[in-house]
Coordinates of C-alpha atoms in Angstrom, one line a residue:
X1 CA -22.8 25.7 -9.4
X2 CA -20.7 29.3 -8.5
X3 CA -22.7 31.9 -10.3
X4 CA -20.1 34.2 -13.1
X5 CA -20.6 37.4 -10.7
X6 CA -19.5 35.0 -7.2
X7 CA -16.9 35.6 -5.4
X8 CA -14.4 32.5 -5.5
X9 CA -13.9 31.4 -2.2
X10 CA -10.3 31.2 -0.4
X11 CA -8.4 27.6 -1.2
X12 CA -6.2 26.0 1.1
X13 CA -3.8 24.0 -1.7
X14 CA -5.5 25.6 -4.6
X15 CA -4.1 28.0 -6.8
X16 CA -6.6 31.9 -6.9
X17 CA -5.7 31.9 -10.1
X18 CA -6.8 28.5 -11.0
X19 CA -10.5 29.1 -9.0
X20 CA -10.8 32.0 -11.1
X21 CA -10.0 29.8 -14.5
X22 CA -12.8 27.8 -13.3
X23 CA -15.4 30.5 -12.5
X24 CA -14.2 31.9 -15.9
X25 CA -14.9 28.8 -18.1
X26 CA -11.3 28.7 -18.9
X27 CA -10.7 25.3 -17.2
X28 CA -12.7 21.9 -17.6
X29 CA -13.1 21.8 -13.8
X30 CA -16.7 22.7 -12.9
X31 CA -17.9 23.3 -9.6
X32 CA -21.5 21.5 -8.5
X33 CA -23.2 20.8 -5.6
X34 CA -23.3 23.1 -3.4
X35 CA -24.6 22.4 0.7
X36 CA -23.5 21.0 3.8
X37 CA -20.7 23.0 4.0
X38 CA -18.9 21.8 0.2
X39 CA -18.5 22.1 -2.7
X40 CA -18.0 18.9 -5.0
X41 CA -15.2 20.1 -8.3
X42 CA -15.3 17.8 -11.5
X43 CA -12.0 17.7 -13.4
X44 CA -11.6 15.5 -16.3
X45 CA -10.1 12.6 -14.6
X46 CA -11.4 13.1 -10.9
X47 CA -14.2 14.1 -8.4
X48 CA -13.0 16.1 -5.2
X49 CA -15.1 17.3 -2.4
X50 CA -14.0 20.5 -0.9
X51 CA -14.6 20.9 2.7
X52 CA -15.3 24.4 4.6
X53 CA -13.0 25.1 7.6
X54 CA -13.3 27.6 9.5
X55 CA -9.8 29.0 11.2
X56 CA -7.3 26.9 12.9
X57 CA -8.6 23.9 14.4
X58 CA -12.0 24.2 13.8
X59 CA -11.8 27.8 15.4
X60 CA -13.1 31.0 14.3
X61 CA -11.5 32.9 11.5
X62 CA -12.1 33.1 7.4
X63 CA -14.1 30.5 5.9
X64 CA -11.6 28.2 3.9
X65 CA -12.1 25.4 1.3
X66 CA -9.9 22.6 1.2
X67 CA -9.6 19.3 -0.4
X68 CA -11.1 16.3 1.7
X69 CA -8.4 13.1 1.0
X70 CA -11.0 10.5 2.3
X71 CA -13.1 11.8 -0.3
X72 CA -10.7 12.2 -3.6
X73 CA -11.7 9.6 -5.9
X74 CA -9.7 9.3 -9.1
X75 CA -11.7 8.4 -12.0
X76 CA -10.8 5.7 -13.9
X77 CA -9.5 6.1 -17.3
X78 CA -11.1 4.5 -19.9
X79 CA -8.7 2.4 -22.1
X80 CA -9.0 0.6 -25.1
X81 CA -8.5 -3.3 -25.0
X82 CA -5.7 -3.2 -27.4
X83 CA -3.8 -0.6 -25.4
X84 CA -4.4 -3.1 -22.5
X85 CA -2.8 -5.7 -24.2
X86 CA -0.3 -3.7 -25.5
X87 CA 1.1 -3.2 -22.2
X88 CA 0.5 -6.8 -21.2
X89 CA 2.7 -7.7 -24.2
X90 CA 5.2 -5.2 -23.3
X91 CA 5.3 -6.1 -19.4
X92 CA 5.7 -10.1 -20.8
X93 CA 8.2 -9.5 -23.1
X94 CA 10.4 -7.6 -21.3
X95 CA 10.4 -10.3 -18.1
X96 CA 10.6 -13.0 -20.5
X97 CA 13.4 -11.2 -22.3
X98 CA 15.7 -9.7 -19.8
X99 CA 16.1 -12.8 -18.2
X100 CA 16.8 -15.6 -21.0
X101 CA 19.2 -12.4 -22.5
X102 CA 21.3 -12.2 -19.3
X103 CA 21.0 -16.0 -18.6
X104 CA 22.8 -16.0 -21.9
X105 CA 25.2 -13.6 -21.1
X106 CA 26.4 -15.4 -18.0
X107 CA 26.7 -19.3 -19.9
X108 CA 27.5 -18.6 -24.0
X109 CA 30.1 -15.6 -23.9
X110 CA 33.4 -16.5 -23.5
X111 CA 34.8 -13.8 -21.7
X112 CA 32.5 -12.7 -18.7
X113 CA 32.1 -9.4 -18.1
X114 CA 31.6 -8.2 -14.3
X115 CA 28.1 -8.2 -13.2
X116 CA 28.7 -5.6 -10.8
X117 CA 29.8 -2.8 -13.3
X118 CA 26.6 -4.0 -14.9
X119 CA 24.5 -2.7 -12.3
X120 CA 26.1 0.3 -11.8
X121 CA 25.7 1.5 -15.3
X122 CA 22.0 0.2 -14.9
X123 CA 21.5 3.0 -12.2
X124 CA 23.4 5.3 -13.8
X125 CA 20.6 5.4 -16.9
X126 CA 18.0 5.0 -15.2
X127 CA 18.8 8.2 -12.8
X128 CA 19.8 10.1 -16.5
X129 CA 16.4 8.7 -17.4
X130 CA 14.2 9.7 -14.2
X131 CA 16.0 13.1 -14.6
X132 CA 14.3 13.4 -18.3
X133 CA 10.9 12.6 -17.2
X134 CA 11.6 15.2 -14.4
X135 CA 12.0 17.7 -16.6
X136 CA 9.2 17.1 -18.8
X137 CA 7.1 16.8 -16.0
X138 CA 8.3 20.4 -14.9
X139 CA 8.3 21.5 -17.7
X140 CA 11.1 24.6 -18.0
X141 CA 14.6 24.3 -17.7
X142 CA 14.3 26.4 -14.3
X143 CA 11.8 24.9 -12.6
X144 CA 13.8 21.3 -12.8
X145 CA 17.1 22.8 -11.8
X146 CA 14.6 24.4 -8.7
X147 CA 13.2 20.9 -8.0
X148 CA 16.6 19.4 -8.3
X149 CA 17.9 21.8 -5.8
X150 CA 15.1 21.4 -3.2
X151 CA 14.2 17.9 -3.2
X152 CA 17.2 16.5 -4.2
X153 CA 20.5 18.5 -3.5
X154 CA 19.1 19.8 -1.1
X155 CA 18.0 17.4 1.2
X156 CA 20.2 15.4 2.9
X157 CA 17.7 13.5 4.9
X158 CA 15.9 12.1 2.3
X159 CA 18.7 10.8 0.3
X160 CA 19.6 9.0 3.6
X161 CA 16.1 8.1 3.7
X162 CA 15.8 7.0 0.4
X163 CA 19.7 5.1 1.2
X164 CA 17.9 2.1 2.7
X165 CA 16.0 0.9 -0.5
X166 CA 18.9 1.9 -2.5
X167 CA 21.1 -0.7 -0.6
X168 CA 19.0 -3.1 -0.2
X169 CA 18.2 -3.0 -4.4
X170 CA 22.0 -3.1 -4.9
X171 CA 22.1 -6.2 -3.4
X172 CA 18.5 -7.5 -5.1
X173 CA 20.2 -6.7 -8.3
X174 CA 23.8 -8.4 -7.8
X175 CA 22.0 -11.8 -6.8
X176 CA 20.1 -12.0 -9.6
X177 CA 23.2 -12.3 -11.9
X178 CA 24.2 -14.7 -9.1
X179 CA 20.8 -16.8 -9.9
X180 CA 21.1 -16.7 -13.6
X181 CA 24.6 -17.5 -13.6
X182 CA 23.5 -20.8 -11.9
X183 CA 20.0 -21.3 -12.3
X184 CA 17.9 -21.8 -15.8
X185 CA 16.4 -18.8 -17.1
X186 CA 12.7 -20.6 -17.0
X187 CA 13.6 -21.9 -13.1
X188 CA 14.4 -18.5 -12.6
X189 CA 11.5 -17.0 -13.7
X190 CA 9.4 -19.2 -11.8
X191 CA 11.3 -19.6 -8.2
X192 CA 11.6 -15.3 -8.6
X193 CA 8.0 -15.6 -8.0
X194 CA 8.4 -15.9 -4.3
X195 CA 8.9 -12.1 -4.0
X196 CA 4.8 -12.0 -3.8
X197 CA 4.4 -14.0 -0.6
X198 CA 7.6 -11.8 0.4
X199 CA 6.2 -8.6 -0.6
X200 CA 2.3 -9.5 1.0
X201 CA 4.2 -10.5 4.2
X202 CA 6.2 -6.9 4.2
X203 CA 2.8 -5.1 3.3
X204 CA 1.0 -6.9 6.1
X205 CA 3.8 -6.1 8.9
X206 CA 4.9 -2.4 7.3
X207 CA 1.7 -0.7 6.1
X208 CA -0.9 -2.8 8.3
X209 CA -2.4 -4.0 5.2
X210 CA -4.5 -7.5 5.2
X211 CA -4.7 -10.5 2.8
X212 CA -7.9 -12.1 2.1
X213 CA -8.3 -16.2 2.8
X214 CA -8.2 -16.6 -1.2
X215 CA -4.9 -14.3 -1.2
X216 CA -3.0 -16.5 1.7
X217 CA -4.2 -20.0 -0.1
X218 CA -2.7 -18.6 -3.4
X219 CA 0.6 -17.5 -1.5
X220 CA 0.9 -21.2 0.0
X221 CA 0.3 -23.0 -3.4
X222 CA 2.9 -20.7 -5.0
X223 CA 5.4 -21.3 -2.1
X224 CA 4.4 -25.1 -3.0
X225 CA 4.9 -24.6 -6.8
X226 CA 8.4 -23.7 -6.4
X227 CA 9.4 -26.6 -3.9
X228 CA 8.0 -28.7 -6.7
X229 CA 9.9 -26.6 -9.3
X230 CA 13.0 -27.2 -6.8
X231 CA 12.9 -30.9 -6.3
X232 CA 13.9 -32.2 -9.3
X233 CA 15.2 -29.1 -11.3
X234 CA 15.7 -29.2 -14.9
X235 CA 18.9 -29.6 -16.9
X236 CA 20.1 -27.8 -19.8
X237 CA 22.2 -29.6 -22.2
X238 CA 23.7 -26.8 -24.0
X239 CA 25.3 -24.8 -20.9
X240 CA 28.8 -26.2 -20.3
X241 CA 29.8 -23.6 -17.3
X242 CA 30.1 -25.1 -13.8
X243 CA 26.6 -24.1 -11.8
X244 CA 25.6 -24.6 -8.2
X245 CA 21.9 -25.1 -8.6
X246 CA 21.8 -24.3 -4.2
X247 CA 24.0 -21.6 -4.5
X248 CA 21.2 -20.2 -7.0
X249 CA 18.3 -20.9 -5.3
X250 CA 19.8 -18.9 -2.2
X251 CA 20.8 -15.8 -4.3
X252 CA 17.3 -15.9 -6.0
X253 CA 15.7 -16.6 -2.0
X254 CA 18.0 -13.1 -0.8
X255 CA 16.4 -11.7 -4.1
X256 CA 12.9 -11.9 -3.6
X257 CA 13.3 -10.7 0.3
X258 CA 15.6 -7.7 -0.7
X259 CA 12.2 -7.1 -3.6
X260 CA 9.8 -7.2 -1.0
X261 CA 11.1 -5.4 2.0
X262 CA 12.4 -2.4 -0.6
X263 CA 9.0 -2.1 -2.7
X264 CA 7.0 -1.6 0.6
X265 CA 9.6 0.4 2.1
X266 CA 10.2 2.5 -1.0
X267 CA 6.3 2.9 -1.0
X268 CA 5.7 3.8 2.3
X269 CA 8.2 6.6 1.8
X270 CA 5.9 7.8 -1.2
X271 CA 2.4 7.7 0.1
X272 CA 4.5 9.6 3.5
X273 CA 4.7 12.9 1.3
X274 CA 3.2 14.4 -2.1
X275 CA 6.5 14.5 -3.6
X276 CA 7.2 13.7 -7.3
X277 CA 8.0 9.9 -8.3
X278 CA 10.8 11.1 -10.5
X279 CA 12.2 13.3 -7.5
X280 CA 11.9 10.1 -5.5
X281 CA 13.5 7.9 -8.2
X282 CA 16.1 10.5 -8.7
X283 CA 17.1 10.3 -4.7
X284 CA 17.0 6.4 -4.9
X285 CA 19.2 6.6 -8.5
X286 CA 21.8 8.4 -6.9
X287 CA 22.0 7.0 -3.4
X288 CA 22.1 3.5 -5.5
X289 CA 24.8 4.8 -7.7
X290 CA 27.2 5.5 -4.4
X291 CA 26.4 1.8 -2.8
X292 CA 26.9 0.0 -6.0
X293 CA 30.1 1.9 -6.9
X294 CA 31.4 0.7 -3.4
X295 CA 29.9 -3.1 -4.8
X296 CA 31.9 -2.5 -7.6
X297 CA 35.1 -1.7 -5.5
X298 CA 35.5 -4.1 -3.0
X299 CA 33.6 -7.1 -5.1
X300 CA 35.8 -6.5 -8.1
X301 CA 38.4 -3.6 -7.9
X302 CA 41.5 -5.4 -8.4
X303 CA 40.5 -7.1 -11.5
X304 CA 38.8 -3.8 -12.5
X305 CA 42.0 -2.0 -12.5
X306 CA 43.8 -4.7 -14.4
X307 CA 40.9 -5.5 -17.4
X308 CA 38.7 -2.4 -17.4
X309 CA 35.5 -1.3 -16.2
X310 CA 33.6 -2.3 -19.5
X311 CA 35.8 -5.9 -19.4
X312 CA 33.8 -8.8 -21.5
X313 CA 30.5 -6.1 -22.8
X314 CA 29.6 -7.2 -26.1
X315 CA 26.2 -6.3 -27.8
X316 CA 24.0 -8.5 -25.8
X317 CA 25.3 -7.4 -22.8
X318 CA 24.7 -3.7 -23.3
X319 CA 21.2 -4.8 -24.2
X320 CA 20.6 -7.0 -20.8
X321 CA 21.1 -3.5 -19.1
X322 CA 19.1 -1.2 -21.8
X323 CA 16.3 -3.7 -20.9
X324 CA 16.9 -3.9 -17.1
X325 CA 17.2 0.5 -17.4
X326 CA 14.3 1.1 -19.8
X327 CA 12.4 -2.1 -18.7
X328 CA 11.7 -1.6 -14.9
X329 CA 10.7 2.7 -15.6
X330 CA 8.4 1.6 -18.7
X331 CA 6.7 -1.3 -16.3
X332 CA 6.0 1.3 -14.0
X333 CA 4.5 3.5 -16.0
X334 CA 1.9 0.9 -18.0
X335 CA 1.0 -0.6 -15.0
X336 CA -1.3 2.0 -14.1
X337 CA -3.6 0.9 -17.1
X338 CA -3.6 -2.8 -16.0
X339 CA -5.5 -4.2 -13.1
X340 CA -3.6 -7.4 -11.0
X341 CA -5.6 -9.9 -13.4
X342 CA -3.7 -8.4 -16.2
X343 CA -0.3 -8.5 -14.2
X344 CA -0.8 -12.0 -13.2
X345 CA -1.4 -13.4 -16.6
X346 CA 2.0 -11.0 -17.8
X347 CA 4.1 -13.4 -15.0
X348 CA 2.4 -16.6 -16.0
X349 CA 3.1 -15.5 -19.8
X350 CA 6.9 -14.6 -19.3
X351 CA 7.5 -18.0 -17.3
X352 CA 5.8 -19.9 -20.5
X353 CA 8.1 -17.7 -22.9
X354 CA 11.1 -18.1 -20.5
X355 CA 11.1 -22.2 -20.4
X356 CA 9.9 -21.9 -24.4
X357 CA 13.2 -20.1 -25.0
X358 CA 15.4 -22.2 -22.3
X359 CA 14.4 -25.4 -24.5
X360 CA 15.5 -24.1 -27.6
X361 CA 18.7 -21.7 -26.4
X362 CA 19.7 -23.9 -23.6
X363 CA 18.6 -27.4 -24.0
X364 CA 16.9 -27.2 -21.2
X365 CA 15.0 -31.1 -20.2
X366 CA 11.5 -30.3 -18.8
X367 CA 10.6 -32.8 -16.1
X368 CA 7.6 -33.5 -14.8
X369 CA 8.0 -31.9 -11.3
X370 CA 9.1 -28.5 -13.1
X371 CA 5.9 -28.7 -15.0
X372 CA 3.4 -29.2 -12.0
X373 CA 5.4 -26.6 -10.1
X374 CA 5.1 -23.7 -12.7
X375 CA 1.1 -24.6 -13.6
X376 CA 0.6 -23.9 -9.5
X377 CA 2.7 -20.8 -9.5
X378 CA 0.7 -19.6 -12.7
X379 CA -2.5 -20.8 -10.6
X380 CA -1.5 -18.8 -7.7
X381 CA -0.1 -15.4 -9.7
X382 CA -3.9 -15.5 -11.0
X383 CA -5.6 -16.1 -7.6
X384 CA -3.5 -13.6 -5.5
X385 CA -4.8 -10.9 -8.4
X386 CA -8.4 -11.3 -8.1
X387 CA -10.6 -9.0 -6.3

């Protein structure tokens, strides 16, 4: 360990000030180790080796410490079990709940509102949202206007950058009232599960990732679950609206591709820099704001103009896009405490809550093909998450 009276060395990425907190005893990072050129620094949540470079290159010049990525190994943090399954229970309910909620508000409401403004307004909270979280994270009034200004206004090129998820999501979005407005909310659930074997097949081509055996045998028995759930799909009694059960199924199949391609893309593009989350979810917010405002135009303008932009909301529809707005940034955030066990067992629970509610809102006739079908997609979700 650095002795009181020892100089702290020079930090590449490391504040003086901070080195000196630690010599100091001012900050719970500890410094241990010493040889071999580094120095191993405890904080309270993660080990980091510092490595000694000398110069440019490896050349002469001023010894400097910096951090070593291949080494930084975040701790783990150490959760209760009913925290865990707090956030299971929140992750289930809100699948389970967005979807029989707006699969009700596209089949019982009389007059239907557009599902395009609905998205909009989506983005619109969740950028007011992001910008929050921004600001806590920041913490002063000044340094989120400064962060704003850099990362965000700007820079054009990563809005542009950030333009490509934001389209591609617009469109994610807008065929999922598509699906629901044709498809059951518990067929939904389980056919939507496709976006895994979309989303490992993005991963594998876009970030060189690979799947294990187990993972590709889980991906074919869920693509297999969901021809079964497909074959024979099940009725509800209650819904009196036309439906096209194909014209669902190929909204829900541009869905689950649109899901996959922009969650690897939008994660390539935040493992490519160390900038904030929020900064990044404010860029995609605002470049998602522009294309579905455009959605909004040419998809629905006309009518727009003659009923109104909030035409047909009622209560339940303002809470369909609460939960889509609060849902998705609240998923994001627990997830971290769950492992892919735990997120399996969420998407198996929300499809059993999903058909539970379908039976009793909707009428809906389980047959025995839709009930194979979702016990091998459950199967599968389970499978693809073990280690």
């Amino acid at each position: 360990m650095l002795a009181a009276n020892e100089p702290v060395p020079k930090c590449g990425g490391v504040e003086p000030d901070a080195l000196q907190d630690i010599q100091a005893g001012r900050s719970a990072t500890r410094w241990f180790g010493a040889g071999g050129g580094a120095l191993w620094a405890a904080a309270p949540h993660s080990m980091v080796r510092w490595e000694e470079r000398r110069g440019t290159a490896g050349g002469p010049g001023p010894a400097v410490l910096e951090p070593s990525a291949s080494t930084m190994t975040p701790a783990k943090e150490n959760v209760s079990l009913l925290f865990k399954l707090y956030c299971l229970t929140v992750m289930t309910l809100v699948a389970a709940t967005y979807t029989v909620a707006l699969r009700y508000t596209r089949t019982v409401e009389t007059e239907l509102y557009f599902s395009t403004t609905a998205v909009c307004v989506t983005e619109v909270i969740k950028l007011f949202l992001s910008v929050g979280i921004l600001a806590k994270e920041t913490g002063s009034l000044t340094k989120l206007i400064t962060s704003l200004k850099e990362n965000v206004f700007g820079s054009a090129k990563e809005l542009l950058k950030l333009s490509v998820p934001s389209v591609v999501y617009a469109v994610q979005n807008n065929m999922a009232f598509m699906a629901l407005s044709n498809l059951d909310a518990a067929v939904y659930q389980v056919t939507y599960q496709l976006k895994i074997p979309c989303t490992a097949l993005c991963t594998v081509l876009m970030l060189n990732r690979t799947l294990s055996k187990l993972q590709w045998f889980s991906v074919f028995m869920l693509c297999g679950g969901v021809i079964l759930v497909q074959w024979e799909p099940a009725q509800a009694t209650k819904v009196q609206v036309e439906q096209n059960p194909w014209l669902g199924f190929g909204a829900i199949a541009v869905a689950v591709f649109c899901s996959g391609f922009a969650g690897v893309y939008f994660e390539k593009v935040l493992k490519s820099s160390d900038t904030s989350l929020w900064v990044r979810n404010i860029q995609l917010y605002l470049s998602g704001i522009v294309v579905n405002l455009f959605v909004v135009y040419m998809s629905d303008g006309a009518k727009i103009l003659e009923k109104g932009f909030f035409y047909g909301y009622t209560y339940y529809v303002w809470f369909v896009v609460l939960l889509a707005s609060v849902g998705g940034l609240y998923t994001s955030v627990v997830v971290k405490y769950t492992d892919n066990i735990m997120k399996g067992f969420s998407a198996a629970a929300a499809i059993v809550l999903s058909t539970v509610a379908s039976v009793i809102l909707f009428g809906l006739q389980i047959t025995v093909t839709f009930s194979l079908g979702a016990l091998l997609v459950c199967i599968s979700i389970y499978l693809y998450g073990l280690p």
